[in-house]
Each structure stands twice: as structure tokens, then as C-alpha cells.
CSV table of C-alpha atoms in Angstrom, one decimal:
chain,number,residue,atom,x,y,z
A,1,MET,CA,6.3,-14.8,20.0
A,2,GLU,CA,5.0,-10.9,19.9
A,3,VAL,CA,2.4,-10.1,17.9
A,4,VAL,CA,3.6,-6.4,16.7
A,5,ILE,CA,-0.1,-4.6,15.1
A,6,PRO,CA,-0.7,-1.2,14.0
A,7,SER,CA,-3.3,0.8,15.6
A,8,GLU,CA,-5.8,1.2,12.6
A,9,ALA,CA,-5.2,-2.6,12.0
A,10,ILE,CA,-6.4,-3.6,15.4
A,11,LYS,CA,-9.8,-1.0,15.2
A,12,SER,CA,-10.3,-2.4,11.2
A,13,ILE,CA,-10.9,-5.9,13.3
A,14,HIS,CA,-13.1,-4.4,16.1
A,15,ASP,CA,-14.5,-2.8,13.9
A,16,ILE,CA,-15.6,-5.7,11.4
A,17,ALA,CA,-17.0,-7.5,14.3
A,18,GLU,CA,-18.9,-4.9,15.8
A,19,GLN,CA,-20.1,-4.6,12.3
A,20,ALA,CA,-20.4,-8.4,11.8
A,21,TYR,CA,-22.9,-8.6,15.7
A,22,PRO,CA,-24.6,-10.7,16.5
A,23,PHE,CA,-22.8,-12.3,14.0
A,24,GLU,CA,-19.4,-14.0,14.3
A,25,CYS,CA,-16.6,-12.4,11.7
A,26,CYS,CA,-13.7,-13.7,10.0
A,27,GLY,CA,-10.6,-13.1,7.9
A,28,PHE,CA,-7.1,-13.5,7.5
A,29,LEU,CA,-3.9,-11.5,8.4
A,30,TYR,CA,-0.9,-10.8,6.9
A,31,GLY,CA,2.3,-9.9,7.6
A,32,LEU,CA,6.0,-10.0,7.9
A,33,VAL,CA,8.0,-13.2,10.3
A,34,GLY,CA,10.9,-11.9,12.2
A,35,GLU,CA,11.5,-12.0,16.0
A,36,GLN,CA,8.2,-10.4,16.1
A,37,LEU,CA,5.4,-11.2,13.9
A,38,GLN,CA,4.1,-7.9,12.6
A,39,ILE,CA,0.7,-7.7,11.0
A,40,ARG,CA,0.1,-5.1,8.1
A,41,GLN,CA,-3.0,-5.7,6.5
A,42,VAL,CA,-6.3,-7.1,7.7
A,43,GLN,CA,-8.8,-8.8,5.2
A,44,SER,CA,-12.1,-9.6,6.1
A,45,VAL,CA,-13.5,-13.2,4.9
A,46,VAL,CA,-17.4,-13.6,4.6
A,47,ASN,CA,-18.5,-16.0,7.3
A,48,ASP,CA,-19.1,-19.3,5.4
A,49,SER,CA,-20.4,-21.7,8.2
A,50,PRO,CA,-23.2,-23.5,7.2
A,51,GLU,CA,-24.5,-23.5,11.8
A,52,ASN,CA,-25.5,-20.6,13.1
A,53,HIS,CA,-23.4,-17.8,13.1
A,54,LYS,CA,-24.1,-16.4,16.0
A,55,VAL,CA,-21.7,-19.6,17.3
A,56,HIS,CA,-19.6,-20.5,14.0
A,57,TYR,CA,-17.8,-19.0,11.9
A,58,THR,CA,-15.6,-21.1,8.6
A,59,ILE,CA,-13.5,-20.4,6.4
A,60,PRO,CA,-14.2,-21.8,2.9
A,61,PRO,CA,-11.2,-23.5,1.1
A,62,LYS,CA,-11.2,-21.5,-1.7
A,63,GLU,CA,-11.2,-18.0,0.7
A,64,PHE,CA,-7.7,-19.9,1.9
A,65,MET,CA,-6.4,-20.7,-1.6
A,66,LYS,CA,-6.6,-17.6,-2.2
A,67,ALA,CA,-5.5,-16.1,0.6
A,68,GLU,CA,-1.9,-17.6,0.1
A,69,ARG,CA,-2.2,-16.7,-3.4
A,70,TYR,CA,-2.3,-13.4,-2.4
A,71,ALA,CA,0.9,-13.7,-0.2
A,72,LEU,CA,3.1,-15.1,-2.0
A,73,GLU,CA,1.8,-11.8,-4.8
A,74,LYS,CA,2.6,-9.7,-2.7
A,75,GLU,CA,5.2,-11.0,-1.0
A,76,ILE,CA,3.9,-11.1,2.5
A,77,ASP,CA,3.3,-13.8,4.4
A,78,LEU,CA,-0.1,-15.5,5.8
A,79,ILE,CA,0.4,-14.8,9.4
A,80,GLY,CA,-2.9,-16.0,11.1
A,81,VAL,CA,-6.6,-16.0,11.2
A,82,PHE,CA,-9.3,-13.5,12.7
A,83,HIS,CA,-12.7,-14.4,14.7
A,84,SER,CA,-15.4,-12.9,16.8
A,85,HIS,CA,-16.5,-14.4,20.0
A,86,PRO,CA,-20.2,-12.2,20.5
A,87,ASP,CA,-21.2,-11.8,24.1
A,88,HIS,CA,-18.7,-14.2,24.9
A,89,PRO,CA,-14.7,-14.0,25.9
A,90,PRO,CA,-11.8,-13.8,23.6
A,91,HIS,CA,-10.2,-17.3,24.8
A,92,PRO,CA,-10.2,-20.3,22.2
A,93,SER,CA,-13.7,-22.9,22.2
A,94,GLY,CA,-13.5,-26.2,22.1
A,95,ARG,CA,-14.4,-26.0,18.7
A,96,ASP,CA,-11.8,-23.7,17.8
A,97,LEU,CA,-8.7,-25.9,18.7
A,98,ALA,CA,-10.4,-29.4,17.0
A,99,ASP,CA,-10.4,-27.2,13.8
A,100,ALA,CA,-6.7,-25.5,14.4
A,101,LEU,CA,-3.5,-25.3,12.2
A,102,PRO,CA,-0.3,-25.0,13.6
A,103,GLU,CA,2.0,-22.1,12.8
A,104,LEU,CA,-1.0,-19.2,12.8
A,105,SER,CA,-2.1,-16.5,14.6
A,106,TYR,CA,-5.9,-17.1,16.3
A,107,PHE,CA,-6.5,-13.4,17.1
A,108,ILE,CA,-10.1,-13.4,18.3
A,109,THR,CA,-12.2,-10.5,19.4
A,110,SER,CA,-15.2,-10.3,22.3
A,111,VAL,CA,-18.3,-8.5,21.2
A,112,TYR,CA,-20.4,-7.2,24.0
A,113,GLN,CA,-23.6,-5.5,23.5
A,114,GLY,CA,-21.9,-4.4,20.2
A,115,GLN,CA,-19.1,-3.6,21.2
A,116,ALA,CA,-15.6,-4.6,20.4
A,117,ILE,CA,-14.3,-5.2,24.6
A,118,GLN,CA,-10.2,-7.2,23.8
A,119,THR,CA,-8.8,-9.2,21.1
A,120,LYS,CA,-6.0,-11.9,22.7
A,121,SER,CA,-4.5,-13.8,19.9
A,122,TRP,CA,-3.6,-17.7,20.9
A,123,ARG,CA,-1.0,-19.9,18.5
A,124,LEU,CA,-1.1,-23.8,18.9
A,125,SER,CA,1.7,-25.6,20.4
A,126,GLU,CA,3.1,-28.5,19.4
A,127,SER,CA,0.9,-30.6,21.9
A,128,ARG,CA,-2.0,-28.7,20.0
A,129,GLN,CA,-2.7,-26.7,23.4
A,130,PHE,CA,-3.7,-22.6,22.5
A,131,GLN,CA,-0.8,-20.8,24.2
A,132,GLU,CA,-2.1,-16.9,24.7
A,133,GLU,CA,0.8,-14.7,22.5
A,134,PRO,CA,1.0,-11.3,23.5
A,135,ILE,CA,0.2,-8.4,21.0
A,136,LYS,CA,1.8,-5.0,21.2
A,137,ILE,CA,0.1,-2.5,19.6
A,138,GLU,CA,1.7,0.4,17.6
A,139,PHE,CA,0.2,3.5,17.5
A,140,ASN,CA,1.1,6.4,14.2
A,141,LYS,CA,4.0,8.4,16.1
B,1,MET,CA,3.1,-42.5,-7.3
B,2,ALA,CA,0.7,-38.9,-6.6
B,3,LYS,CA,1.1,-35.8,-5.2
B,4,ILE,CA,0.4,-33.7,-2.7
B,5,ILE,CA,0.5,-29.8,-2.3
B,6,ILE,CA,1.0,-29.6,1.7
B,7,PRO,CA,-0.9,-25.6,2.7
B,8,THR,CA,1.7,-23.2,3.9
B,9,PRO,CA,1.7,-23.5,7.3
B,10,LEU,CA,1.9,-27.3,7.4
B,11,ARG,CA,4.8,-27.1,5.6
B,12,LYS,CA,7.6,-26.9,8.1
B,13,PHE,CA,6.4,-30.1,9.2
B,14,THR,CA,7.2,-31.7,5.1
B,15,SER,CA,10.9,-30.4,5.6
B,16,ASN,CA,9.4,-26.5,4.0
B,17,GLN,CA,8.8,-29.0,1.0
B,18,ALA,CA,5.2,-27.4,-1.1
B,19,ALA,CA,5.0,-31.0,-2.7
B,20,VAL,CA,5.5,-34.0,-1.1
B,21,ALA,CA,5.2,-37.7,-4.0
B,22,VAL,CA,2.6,-40.4,-2.4
B,23,GLN,CA,1.6,-44.0,-2.8
B,24,SER,CA,-1.3,-43.9,-5.2
B,25,GLY,CA,-4.4,-45.9,-4.2
B,26,THR,CA,-7.5,-44.1,-2.6
B,27,VAL,CA,-7.0,-40.1,-0.9
B,28,ILE,CA,-7.0,-42.1,2.3
B,29,GLU,CA,-4.2,-44.9,2.0
B,30,SER,CA,-2.7,-41.9,-0.2
B,31,ILE,CA,-2.7,-39.4,2.4
B,32,ARG,CA,-1.9,-42.4,5.2
B,33,ASP,CA,1.7,-42.3,3.0
B,34,LEU,CA,2.4,-38.9,3.7
B,35,THR,CA,1.8,-39.0,7.6
B,36,PHE,CA,4.2,-42.1,7.2
B,37,GLN,CA,7.0,-40.1,5.9
B,38,TYR,CA,6.2,-37.2,8.2
B,39,PRO,CA,5.0,-38.6,11.0
B,40,ASP,CA,4.5,-35.3,13.1
B,41,LEU,CA,1.8,-34.3,10.5
B,42,ASP,CA,0.1,-37.3,12.1
B,43,LYS,CA,-2.2,-35.3,14.9
B,44,HIS,CA,-2.4,-32.2,13.1
B,45,LEU,CA,-4.3,-33.9,9.9
B,46,PHE,CA,-5.9,-37.0,12.0
B,47,ASN,CA,-8.3,-36.6,15.8
B,48,GLU,CA,-7.9,-38.6,18.3
B,49,ASP,CA,-10.4,-41.1,16.9
B,50,GLN,CA,-7.7,-42.0,13.6
B,51,GLN,CA,-10.1,-39.1,11.5
B,52,LEU,CA,-9.4,-36.3,9.1
B,53,ARG,CA,-9.7,-32.9,11.0
B,54,GLY,CA,-12.7,-30.8,10.1
B,55,PHE,CA,-10.5,-28.6,8.7
B,56,VAL,CA,-8.7,-31.0,6.0
B,57,ARG,CA,-10.6,-30.6,2.8
B,58,VAL,CA,-9.3,-32.9,-0.3
B,59,PHE,CA,-9.0,-31.9,-4.2
B,60,ILE,CA,-8.1,-34.0,-6.5
B,61,GLY,CA,-7.2,-31.8,-9.1
B,62,GLU,CA,-10.0,-29.1,-9.3
B,63,ASP,CA,-12.6,-31.5,-7.6
B,64,ASP,CA,-13.5,-32.1,-4.1
B,65,ILE,CA,-13.4,-35.7,-3.4
B,66,GLU,CA,-17.2,-35.2,-1.4
B,67,ASP,CA,-18.4,-34.5,-5.3
B,68,LEU,CA,-16.5,-37.9,-6.3
B,69,GLN,CA,-16.5,-41.0,-3.6
B,70,GLY,CA,-14.6,-39.4,-0.5
B,71,HIS,CA,-12.0,-41.5,0.9
B,72,ASP,CA,-12.4,-44.2,-1.1
B,73,THR,CA,-11.6,-42.3,-4.5
B,74,PRO,CA,-9.1,-43.5,-6.7
B,75,VAL,CA,-5.8,-41.9,-6.8
B,76,GLN,CA,-4.5,-42.6,-10.0
B,77,GLN,CA,-0.5,-42.2,-10.9
B,78,GLY,CA,0.4,-38.4,-11.5
B,79,ASP,CA,-2.7,-37.3,-9.7
B,80,THR,CA,-2.0,-34.1,-7.6
B,81,ILE,CA,-4.2,-33.9,-4.1
B,82,SER,CA,-4.3,-30.4,-2.5
B,83,ILE,CA,-4.7,-30.5,1.5
B,84,ILE,CA,-6.7,-27.3,1.5
B,85,PRO,CA,-8.1,-25.9,5.6
B,86,ALA,CA,-11.4,-25.4,6.0
B,87,ILE,CA,-10.6,-22.3,9.3
B,88,ALA,CA,-13.4,-23.0,11.7
B,89,GLY,CA,-14.7,-22.2,15.2
B,90,GLY,CA,-17.0,-20.6,17.0
B,91,ILE,CA,-18.3,-19.8,20.6
């Protein structure tokens, strides 16, 4: 499914990824589910991984619970999550795949030398393989 | 019976039910009963070695089972089990 995201929101993700560099950032994506996925809000979450934050991220269960409650209160959907790959391409790793949830978009932003270069979106298939989703960036008219 | 609360991304596999009644016993037995009732959930909760995937965190009431007896934590009649994802990954 195509993911539509306002230019300000993609800029927010890139800003968060650049500020976190050389470590991985992470967060939630909220919006509306229809014929397209319409992202309306980006929310950064502290990387809680017990491992090296240059190569790993974790969003703890309590943050996921808060995100579900937030979506319910605001009557929007929890569409996906985002994280960055410092000095690596925006493609899911084996670790991304092993712990992936279905029915969520996974945005991955590559950051090279402190600069966010590219964001791609991925979704788990029925056979638990990641497939790329097209991202359409909406600019203010 | 006990019940398991299903996180939103997995409800597609439980006919959109937010909570599913399961057999009590131990935590792992209750989760096995859930995947018996909804087999499409199995591959998302368990890896190829039939171990719970890394993202699956389980709570009984407010208590993380890691602070109790892990997978062998007893589940009593009427208990509420929550499956809550810890989103993780990396390079």
C-alpha cells in the first residue's frame, strides 16, 4: 500500500535521525488507514536498547502501550514505526526481520556522516518477508 | 479460563478480537492455546525454533513474567495476560 506523508513529517524524521547520529533513533507513526496510509504525526521515542545504540534500537513495551492508548484517545491509527541506520542503507536487516510485527509500516532512514539521505518504508508479507512500500511525499500547496 | 489481550497489529489474526479466552495453566500453555485457536498467529509469535520471538513481552496484570517465573508462570482462572510488543531491530 502507498504511504502518503507530508513533507514536514518526513523532515521531522530526518531531523530526529540526524540529531541521534551516530546512534539509531526510533519512534511511532500515526495517521489514517484507507486506500492509502496517510501519516499525520511523528513521535520520537528514546532508544531503550540494552545493546550498542549505533547498531540496535528498542522501543520498550510500556511505550508501545502508551502509543496504543494515545491513538485511541486521538482517534487515529498507529500506522508504523521508524528508525535510522547510521552509515548503512535504508534496508531491513536480519534483526529487523526477526522481531518485526505484521500490519505495521517500518520506515528506515539512512544517515551518512550525520546527514539523512533516504527513507524507505517496508511491510511484512504473509510469508514474513519485508516488501518495500512506495512513499509519496505531500508538499504544501 | 483466562484471557489474553491482543495488541492492535495482531488483531487481524484473531478476527479483530481485542481479547481471547484461553486455558489457564502456565503462560506458555495459555499462549499455545491462543495459537491453537488462531493458527495464523503462530508464525508471528514463535520463531522457527518454536521459541517466542524477541519482541513478544508478556504481562500478567501489571507484572512482567520475566519478574515472575517466565514462561512457567502459573495462570489462574480469571487472570488477564497481555502480549505487548517491544519493537526492536538494527543494522
